[in-house]
CSV table of C-alpha atoms in Angstrom, one decimal:
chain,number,residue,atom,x,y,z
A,622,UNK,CA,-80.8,81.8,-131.9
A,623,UNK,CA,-80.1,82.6,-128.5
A,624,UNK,CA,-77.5,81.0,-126.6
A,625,UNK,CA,-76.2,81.7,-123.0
A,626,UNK,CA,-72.8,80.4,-122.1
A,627,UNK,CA,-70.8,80.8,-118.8
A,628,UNK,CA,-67.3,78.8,-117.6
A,629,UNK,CA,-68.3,75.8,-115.4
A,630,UNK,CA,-65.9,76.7,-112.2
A,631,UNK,CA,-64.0,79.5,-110.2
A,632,UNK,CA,-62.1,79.4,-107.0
A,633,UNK,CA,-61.2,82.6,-104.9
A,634,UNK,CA,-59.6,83.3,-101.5
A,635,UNK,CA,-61.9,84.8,-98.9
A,636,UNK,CA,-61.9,88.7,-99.0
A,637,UNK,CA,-60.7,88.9,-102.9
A,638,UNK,CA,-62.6,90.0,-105.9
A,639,UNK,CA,-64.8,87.3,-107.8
A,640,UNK,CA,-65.5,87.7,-111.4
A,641,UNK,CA,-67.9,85.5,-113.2
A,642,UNK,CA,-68.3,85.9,-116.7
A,643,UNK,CA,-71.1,85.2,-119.4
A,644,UNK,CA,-71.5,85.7,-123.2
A,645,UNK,CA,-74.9,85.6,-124.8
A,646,UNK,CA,-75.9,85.4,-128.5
A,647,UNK,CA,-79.2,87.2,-129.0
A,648,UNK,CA,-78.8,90.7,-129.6
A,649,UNK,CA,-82.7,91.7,-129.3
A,650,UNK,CA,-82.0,90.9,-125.6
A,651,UNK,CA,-83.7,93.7,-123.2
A,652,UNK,CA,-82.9,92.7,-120.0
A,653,UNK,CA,-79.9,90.1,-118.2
A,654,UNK,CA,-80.0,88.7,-115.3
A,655,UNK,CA,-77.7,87.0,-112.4
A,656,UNK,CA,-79.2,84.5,-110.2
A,657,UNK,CA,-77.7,82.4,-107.5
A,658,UNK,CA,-78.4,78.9,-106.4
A,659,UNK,CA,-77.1,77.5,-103.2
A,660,UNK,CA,-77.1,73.9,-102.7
A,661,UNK,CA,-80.6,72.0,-102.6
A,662,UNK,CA,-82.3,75.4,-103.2
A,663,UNK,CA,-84.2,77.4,-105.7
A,664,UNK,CA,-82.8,80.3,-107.6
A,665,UNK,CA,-82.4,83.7,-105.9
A,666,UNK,CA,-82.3,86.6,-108.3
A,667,UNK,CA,-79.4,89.1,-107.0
A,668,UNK,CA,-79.5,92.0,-110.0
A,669,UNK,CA,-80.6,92.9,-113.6
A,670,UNK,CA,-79.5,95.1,-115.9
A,671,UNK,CA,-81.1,96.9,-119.1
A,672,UNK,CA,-80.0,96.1,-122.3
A,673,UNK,CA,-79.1,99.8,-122.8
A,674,UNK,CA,-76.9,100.4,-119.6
A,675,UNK,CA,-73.1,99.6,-119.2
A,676,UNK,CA,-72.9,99.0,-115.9
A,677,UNK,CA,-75.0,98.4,-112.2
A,678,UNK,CA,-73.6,98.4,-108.7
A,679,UNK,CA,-75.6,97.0,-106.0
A,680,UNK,CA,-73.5,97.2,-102.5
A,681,UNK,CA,-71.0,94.7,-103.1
A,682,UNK,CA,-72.1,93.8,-106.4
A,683,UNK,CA,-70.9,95.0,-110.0
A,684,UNK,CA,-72.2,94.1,-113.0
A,685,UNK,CA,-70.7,94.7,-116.4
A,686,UNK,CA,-72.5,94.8,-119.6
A,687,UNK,CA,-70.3,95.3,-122.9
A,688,UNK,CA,-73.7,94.8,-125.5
A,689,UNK,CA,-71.0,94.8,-128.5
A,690,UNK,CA,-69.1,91.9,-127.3
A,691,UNK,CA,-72.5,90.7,-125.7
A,692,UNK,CA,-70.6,90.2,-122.6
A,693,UNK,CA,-71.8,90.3,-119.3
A,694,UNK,CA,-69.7,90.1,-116.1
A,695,UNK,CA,-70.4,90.2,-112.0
A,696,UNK,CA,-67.9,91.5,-109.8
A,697,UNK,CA,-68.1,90.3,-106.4
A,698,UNK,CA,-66.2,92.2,-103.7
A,699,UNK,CA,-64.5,91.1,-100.7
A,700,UNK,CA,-65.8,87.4,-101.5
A,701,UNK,CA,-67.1,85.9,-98.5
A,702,UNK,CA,-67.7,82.2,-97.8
A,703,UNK,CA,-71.5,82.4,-97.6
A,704,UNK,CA,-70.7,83.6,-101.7
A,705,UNK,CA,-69.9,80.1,-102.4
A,706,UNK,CA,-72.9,78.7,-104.7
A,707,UNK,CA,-73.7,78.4,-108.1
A,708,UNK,CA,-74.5,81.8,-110.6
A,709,UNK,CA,-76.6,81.6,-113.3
A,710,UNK,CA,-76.5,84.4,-115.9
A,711,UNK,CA,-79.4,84.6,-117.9
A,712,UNK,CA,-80.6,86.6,-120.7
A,713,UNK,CA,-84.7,87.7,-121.9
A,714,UNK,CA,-86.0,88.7,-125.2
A,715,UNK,CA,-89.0,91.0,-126.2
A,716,UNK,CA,-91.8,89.0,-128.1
A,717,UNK,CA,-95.3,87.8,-127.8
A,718,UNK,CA,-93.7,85.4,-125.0
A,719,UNK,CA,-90.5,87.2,-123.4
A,720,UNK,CA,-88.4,83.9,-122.7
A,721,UNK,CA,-86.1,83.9,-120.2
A,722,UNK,CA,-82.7,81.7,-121.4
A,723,UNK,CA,-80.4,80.1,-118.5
A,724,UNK,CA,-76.9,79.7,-118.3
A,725,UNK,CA,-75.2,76.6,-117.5
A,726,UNK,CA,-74.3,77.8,-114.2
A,727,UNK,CA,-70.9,79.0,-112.6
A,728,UNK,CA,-70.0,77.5,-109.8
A,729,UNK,CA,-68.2,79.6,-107.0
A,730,UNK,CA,-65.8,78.3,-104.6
A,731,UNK,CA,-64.3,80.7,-101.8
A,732,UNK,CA,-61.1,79.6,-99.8
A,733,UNK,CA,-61.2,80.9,-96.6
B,614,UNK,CA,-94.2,87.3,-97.1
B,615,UNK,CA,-95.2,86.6,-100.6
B,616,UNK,CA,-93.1,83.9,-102.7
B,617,UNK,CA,-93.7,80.8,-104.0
B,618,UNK,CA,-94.2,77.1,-102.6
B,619,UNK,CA,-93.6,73.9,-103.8
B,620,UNK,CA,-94.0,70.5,-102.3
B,621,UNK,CA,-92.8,68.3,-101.1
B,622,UNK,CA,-89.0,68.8,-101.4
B,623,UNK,CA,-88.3,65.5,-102.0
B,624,UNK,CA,-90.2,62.7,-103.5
B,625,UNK,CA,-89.8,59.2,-104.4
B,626,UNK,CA,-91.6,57.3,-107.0
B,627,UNK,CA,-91.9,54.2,-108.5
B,628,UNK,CA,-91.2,54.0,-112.4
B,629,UNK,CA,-94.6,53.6,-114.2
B,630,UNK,CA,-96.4,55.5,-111.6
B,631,UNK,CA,-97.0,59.3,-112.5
B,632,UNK,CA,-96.8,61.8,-109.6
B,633,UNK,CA,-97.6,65.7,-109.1
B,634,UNK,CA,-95.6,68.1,-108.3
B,635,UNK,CA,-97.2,71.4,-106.4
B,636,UNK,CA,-96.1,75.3,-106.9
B,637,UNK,CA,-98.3,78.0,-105.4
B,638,UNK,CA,-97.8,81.3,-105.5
B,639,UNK,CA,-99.1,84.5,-103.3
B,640,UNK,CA,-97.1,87.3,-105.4
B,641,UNK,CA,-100.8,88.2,-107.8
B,642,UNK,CA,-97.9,86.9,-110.7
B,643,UNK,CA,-99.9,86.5,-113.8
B,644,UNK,CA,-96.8,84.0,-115.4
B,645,UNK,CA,-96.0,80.7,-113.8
B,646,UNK,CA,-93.4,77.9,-115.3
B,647,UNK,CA,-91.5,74.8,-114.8
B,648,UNK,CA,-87.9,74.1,-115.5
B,649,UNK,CA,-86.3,71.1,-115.1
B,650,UNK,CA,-82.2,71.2,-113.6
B,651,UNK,CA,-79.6,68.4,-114.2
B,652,UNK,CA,-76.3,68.3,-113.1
B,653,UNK,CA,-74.4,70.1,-115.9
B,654,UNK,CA,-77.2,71.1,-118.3
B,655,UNK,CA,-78.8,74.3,-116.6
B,656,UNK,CA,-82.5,74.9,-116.3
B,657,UNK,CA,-84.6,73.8,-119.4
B,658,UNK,CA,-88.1,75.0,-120.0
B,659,UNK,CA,-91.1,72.7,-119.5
B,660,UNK,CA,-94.1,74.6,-119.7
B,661,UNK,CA,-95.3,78.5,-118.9
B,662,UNK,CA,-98.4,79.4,-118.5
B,663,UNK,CA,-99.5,83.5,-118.7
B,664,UNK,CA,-102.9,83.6,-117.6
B,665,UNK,CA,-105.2,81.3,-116.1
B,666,UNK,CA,-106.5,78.4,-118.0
B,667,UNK,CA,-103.5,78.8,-120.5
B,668,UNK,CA,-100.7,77.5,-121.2
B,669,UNK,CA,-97.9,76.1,-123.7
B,670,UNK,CA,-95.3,73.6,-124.2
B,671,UNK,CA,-91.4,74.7,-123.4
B,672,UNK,CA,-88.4,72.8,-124.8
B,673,UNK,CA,-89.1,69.3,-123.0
B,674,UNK,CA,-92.6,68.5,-122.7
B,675,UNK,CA,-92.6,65.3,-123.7
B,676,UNK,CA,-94.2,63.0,-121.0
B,677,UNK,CA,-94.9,66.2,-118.6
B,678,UNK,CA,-98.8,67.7,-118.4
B,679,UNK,CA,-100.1,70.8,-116.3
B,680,UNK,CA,-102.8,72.5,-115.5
B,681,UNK,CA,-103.4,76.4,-114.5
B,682,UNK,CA,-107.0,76.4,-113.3
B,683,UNK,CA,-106.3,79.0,-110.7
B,684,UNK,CA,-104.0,82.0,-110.5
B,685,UNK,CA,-101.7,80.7,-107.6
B,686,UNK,CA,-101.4,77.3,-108.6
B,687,UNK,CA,-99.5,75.6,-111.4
B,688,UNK,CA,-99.1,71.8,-110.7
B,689,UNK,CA,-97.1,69.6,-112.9
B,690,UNK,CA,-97.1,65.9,-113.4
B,691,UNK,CA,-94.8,63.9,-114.8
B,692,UNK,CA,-96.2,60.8,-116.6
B,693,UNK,CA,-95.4,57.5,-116.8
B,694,UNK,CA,-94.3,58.3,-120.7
B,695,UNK,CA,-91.2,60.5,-119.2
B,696,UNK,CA,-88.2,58.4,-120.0
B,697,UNK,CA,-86.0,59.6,-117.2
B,698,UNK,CA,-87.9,61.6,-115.1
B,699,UNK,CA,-85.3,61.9,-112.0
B,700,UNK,CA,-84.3,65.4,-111.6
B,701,UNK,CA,-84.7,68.3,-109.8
B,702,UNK,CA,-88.1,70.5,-110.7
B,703,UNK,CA,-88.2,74.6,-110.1
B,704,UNK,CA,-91.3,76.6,-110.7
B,705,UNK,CA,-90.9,80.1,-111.1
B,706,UNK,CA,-93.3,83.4,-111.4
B,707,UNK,CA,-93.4,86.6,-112.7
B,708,UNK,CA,-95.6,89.6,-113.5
B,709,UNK,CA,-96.1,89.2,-116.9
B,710,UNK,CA,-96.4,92.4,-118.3
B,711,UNK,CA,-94.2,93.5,-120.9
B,712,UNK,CA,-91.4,94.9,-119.3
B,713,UNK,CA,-89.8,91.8,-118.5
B,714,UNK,CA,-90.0,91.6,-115.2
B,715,UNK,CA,-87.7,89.1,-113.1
B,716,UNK,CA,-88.4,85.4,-112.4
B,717,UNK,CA,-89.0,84.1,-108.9
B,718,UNK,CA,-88.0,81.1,-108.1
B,719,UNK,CA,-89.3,78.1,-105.7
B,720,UNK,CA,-87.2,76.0,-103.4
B,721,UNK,CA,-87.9,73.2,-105.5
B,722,UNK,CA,-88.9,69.5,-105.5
B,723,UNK,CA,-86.2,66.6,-105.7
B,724,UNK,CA,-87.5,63.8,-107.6
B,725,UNK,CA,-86.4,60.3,-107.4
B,726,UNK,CA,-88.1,57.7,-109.9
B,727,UNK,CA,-86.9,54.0,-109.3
């Protein structure tokens, strides 16, 4: 079955490296996803990643995919304060309907 | 700009009524769905539709009902047989094809059943 699963909470100082961190179950999964919600708002989508690559940068952006482990990761440089919201990782599978599972949601604090 | 719309932002209903929630989309997205968030428990599934005049239950149907009569608009109401209906409600779009393009999400509606 598929199941996505993230830690609930993570505080940084402003200007250091955030990593958020997500497992998923499913292995037919083709594409994962990180999404951030800021408060009273919808879900932006901030990067994706194939199933079959290891790794995506995006400016300051990293993400880390270990499909063994079914690990996913998103490195955050130089954390700012406007980082501070909520990151869902999600995961979609191939089939007649390609559903898209959620996360529970990471929430991100930066210290300034 | 393209993107999707829903309205109102906030709402406020009285329990035993049943109220409808709006989503339109500009984006030509073939794929529209609802998803429910509560504190704690992520975004569950409600419905999805992938083409006009289509559409299928998600993981918590019960007491919801939608419609997709048009391309652009997916509208969703919550009945009066919805045990706790409070919550907040995102509608999301995508292309639909098969490659598994990304959802886009609305600024969602806040709803408040007393």
């Amino acid at each position: 079955g598929e199941d996505v699963e993230q830690s609930l909470f993570l505080s940084v100082r402003e200007g250091d490296s955030s990593v958020i961190n997500c497992t998923y179950t499913d292995s037919s999964s083709t594409y994962l996803y990180w999404y951030k919600q800021e408060p009273g708002a919808g879900l932006q989508l901030l990067t994706y990643i194939f199933s079959n690559m290891d790794m995506k940068q995006d400016q300051r952006l990293t993400v880390l995919l270990n499909k063994k482990d079914k690990h996913l990761s998103l490195r955050i440089a130089d954390t700012q304060t406007g980082d501070s919201a909520i990151y869902f990782c999600a995961e979609s599978i191939s089939g007649g309907y390609q559903k898209v599972t959620f996360g529970i949601g990471t929430k991100l604090q930066v210290i300034p | 700009d393209g993107g999707i719309t829903q309205s109102p932002k906030y709402l406020f209903r009285k329990e035993g009524q049943n109220v409808t929630l709006s989503c339109e989309q500009n984006l030509n997205h073939d794929a529209m769905y609802w998803y429910r968030q509560d504190p704690g428990q992520g975004l569950r599934l409600i419905y999805y539709s992938q083409i006009v005049n289509d559409f299928q239950k998600g993981d918590i149907a019960e007491g919801y009902s939608v419609s997709r009569e048009k391309k652009e608009s997916f509208p969703l109401t919550v009945t009066s047989a919805q045990k706790n209906p409070t919550a907040f409600y995102l509608c999301a779009s995508r292309r639909g094809d098969k490659g598994n393009s990304p959802l886009h999400f609305g600024n969602g509606t806040r709803l408040t059943v007393t």
